[in-house]
Tab-separated table of C-alpha atoms in Angstrom:
chain	number	residue	atom	x	y	z
A	1	MET	CA	-19.842	-75.400	35.561
A	2	ALA	CA	-16.118	-74.877	34.813
A	3	GLU	CA	-16.909	-71.372	33.529
A	4	ARG	CA	-18.519	-70.540	36.862
A	5	PHE	CA	-15.377	-71.510	38.769
A	6	ARG	CA	-13.102	-69.749	36.314
A	7	HIS	CA	-15.248	-66.639	36.860
A	8	LEU	CA	-14.739	-66.904	40.651
A	9	LEU	CA	-10.958	-67.402	40.320
A	10	GLY	CA	-10.255	-64.777	37.643
A	11	GLY	CA	-6.956	-62.967	38.124
A	12	PRO	CA	-3.964	-63.596	40.402
A	13	VAL	CA	-5.191	-61.367	43.237
A	14	SER	CA	-8.593	-63.065	43.163
A	15	LEU	CA	-6.945	-66.445	43.241
A	16	LEU	CA	-4.854	-65.390	46.235
A	17	LEU	CA	-7.971	-64.191	48.049
A	18	VAL	CA	-9.763	-67.433	47.314
A	19	LEU	CA	-6.810	-69.461	48.638
A	20	VAL	CA	-6.780	-67.299	51.825
A	21	MET	CA	-10.527	-67.938	52.270
A	22	LEU	CA	-9.959	-71.680	51.760
A	23	ALA	CA	-7.230	-71.710	54.397
A	24	GLY	CA	-9.474	-69.696	56.753
A	25	CYS	CA	-12.359	-72.099	56.302
A	26	LEU	CA	-10.104	-75.087	56.944
A	27	PHE	CA	-8.758	-73.307	60.049
A	28	LEU	CA	-12.322	-72.693	61.147
A	29	TRP	CA	-13.287	-76.375	60.902
A	30	VAL	CA	-10.045	-78.007	62.072
A	31	GLY	CA	-7.691	-75.542	63.704
A	32	VAL	CA	-10.098	-73.776	66.021
A	33	PRO	CA	-11.568	-76.884	67.671
A	34	LEU	CA	-8.194	-78.649	68.000
A	35	GLY	CA	-6.435	-75.548	69.227
A	36	TRP	CA	-8.985	-74.762	71.872
A	37	LEU	CA	-9.211	-78.415	72.994
A	38	TRP	CA	-5.443	-78.308	73.534
A	39	ILE	CA	-5.723	-75.006	75.424
A	40	GLY	CA	-8.544	-76.421	77.524
A	41	SER	CA	-6.428	-79.462	78.369
A	42	GLN	CA	-3.659	-77.145	79.573
A	43	VAL	CA	-6.156	-75.211	81.728
A	44	GLN	CA	-7.532	-78.450	83.179
A	45	SER	CA	-4.101	-79.568	84.293
A	46	SER	CA	-3.845	-76.520	86.591
A	47	ALA	CA	-7.598	-75.864	87.274
A	48	SER	CA	-10.951	-77.634	87.351
A	49	LEU	CA	-12.773	-79.327	84.535
A	50	GLY	CA	-15.456	-76.686	84.612
A	51	ALA	CA	-12.968	-73.870	84.199
A	52	ALA	CA	-11.315	-75.720	81.316
A	53	MET	CA	-14.668	-76.198	79.589
A	54	ALA	CA	-15.627	-72.555	80.112
A	55	VAL	CA	-12.310	-71.359	78.692
A	56	THR	CA	-12.594	-73.748	75.734
A	57	MET	CA	-16.176	-72.808	74.866
A	58	ALA	CA	-15.590	-69.070	75.212
A	59	GLY	CA	-12.435	-69.349	73.155
A	60	VAL	CA	-14.102	-71.340	70.434
A	61	VAL	CA	-16.994	-68.862	70.119
A	62	ALA	CA	-14.783	-65.800	70.169
A	63	THR	CA	-12.346	-67.287	67.599
A	64	ILE	CA	-15.152	-68.340	65.326
A	65	ILE	CA	-16.620	-64.831	65.393
A	66	LEU	CA	-13.244	-63.257	64.648
A	67	VAL	CA	-12.475	-65.702	61.795
A	68	VAL	CA	-15.943	-65.236	60.232
A	69	ILE	CA	-15.557	-61.432	60.382
A	70	ALA	CA	-12.129	-61.686	58.732
A	71	LEU	CA	-13.404	-64.121	56.052
A	72	SER	CA	-16.365	-61.862	55.263
A	73	GLN	CA	-13.933	-58.887	54.860
A	74	ILE	CA	-11.749	-60.889	52.499
A	75	ASN	CA	-14.871	-62.001	50.594
A	76	GLY	CA	-15.878	-58.354	50.276
A	77	TRP	CA	-12.503	-57.562	48.647
A	78	HIS	CA	-12.931	-60.526	46.334
A	79	MET	CA	-16.432	-59.444	45.340
A	80	ALA	CA	-15.237	-55.913	44.655
A	81	LEU	CA	-12.536	-57.267	42.390
A	82	GLN	CA	-15.054	-59.487	40.554
A	83	GLU	CA	-17.484	-56.555	40.101
A	84	ARG	CA	-14.721	-54.284	38.830
A	85	ARG	CA	-13.572	-56.977	36.471
A	86	SER	CA	-16.867	-58.110	34.933
A	87	GLY	CA	-19.302	-55.257	35.806
A	88	HIS	CA	-21.608	-57.490	37.824
A	89	LEU	CA	-21.515	-59.902	40.738
A	90	PRO	CA	-21.724	-63.672	40.324
A	91	PRO	CA	-24.801	-65.371	41.795
A	92	ASN	CA	-22.789	-67.006	44.603
A	93	SER	CA	-19.797	-65.513	46.263
A	94	ALA	CA	-16.577	-67.489	46.478
A	95	LEU	CA	-16.876	-67.648	50.269
A	96	GLU	CA	-20.318	-69.318	50.015
A	97	VAL	CA	-18.918	-72.021	47.709
A	98	ILE	CA	-15.786	-72.519	49.852
A	99	PHE	CA	-17.664	-72.511	53.150
A	100	VAL	CA	-20.270	-75.070	52.070
A	101	SER	CA	-17.639	-77.287	50.389
A	102	SER	CA	-15.271	-77.183	53.346
A	103	ALA	CA	-18.155	-77.837	55.772
A	104	GLY	CA	-19.101	-80.941	53.774
A	105	LEU	CA	-15.513	-82.151	53.745
A	106	ALA	CA	-15.258	-81.564	57.445
A	107	VAL	CA	-18.380	-83.628	58.113
A	108	VAL	CA	-17.126	-86.470	55.909
A	109	GLY	CA	-13.740	-86.351	57.603
A	110	PHE	CA	-15.293	-86.378	61.022
A	111	VAL	CA	-17.505	-89.372	60.168
A	112	ILE	CA	-14.560	-91.283	58.765
A	113	TRP	CA	-12.478	-90.538	61.840
A	114	PHE	CA	-15.299	-91.251	64.323
A	115	PHE	CA	-16.388	-94.569	62.873
A	116	GLY	CA	-13.136	-95.676	61.302
A	117	PHE	CA	-10.354	-94.612	63.705
A	118	ALA	CA	-11.876	-93.632	67.027
A	119	GLY	CA	-13.343	-97.075	67.653
A	120	ALA	CA	-16.947	-95.869	67.815
A	121	SER	CA	-19.772	-98.115	66.605
A	122	PRO	CA	-23.088	-96.872	65.150
A	123	ALA	CA	-24.875	-99.493	67.309
A	124	PRO	CA	-23.899	-101.284	70.528
A	125	LEU	CA	-22.482	-104.674	69.565
A	126	ASN	CA	-22.008	-106.416	72.926
A	127	ILE	CA	-25.381	-106.036	74.596
A	128	GLY	CA	-25.942	-108.366	77.540
A	129	PHE	CA	-22.952	-110.559	76.939
């Protein structure tokens, strides 16, 4: 298993590309939603809730598309470096590993925040009292 990760991270340029992909995935899961929620709140203060929701949803979708295109381009550069270095491509690209890992961390983080800090309960506790 360690050999597999060492193969994905081989060389300083490859490591830099992997770190950029990691930052991009974290931005995708955290930065994009928080940023567009803030922008939507600014729009709502001067316009209607519907306009704020439309701006937020359109912005989220457009930003996700742009970030994914950029990440796939960076992944292509990383794969070209890997192929040039070893003569063949690994079974999974670094972006696949980073994307799935960061998505799992984002889900775990959301669950911890939602149930631990946001005051949400998995079941209603005060029914009929």
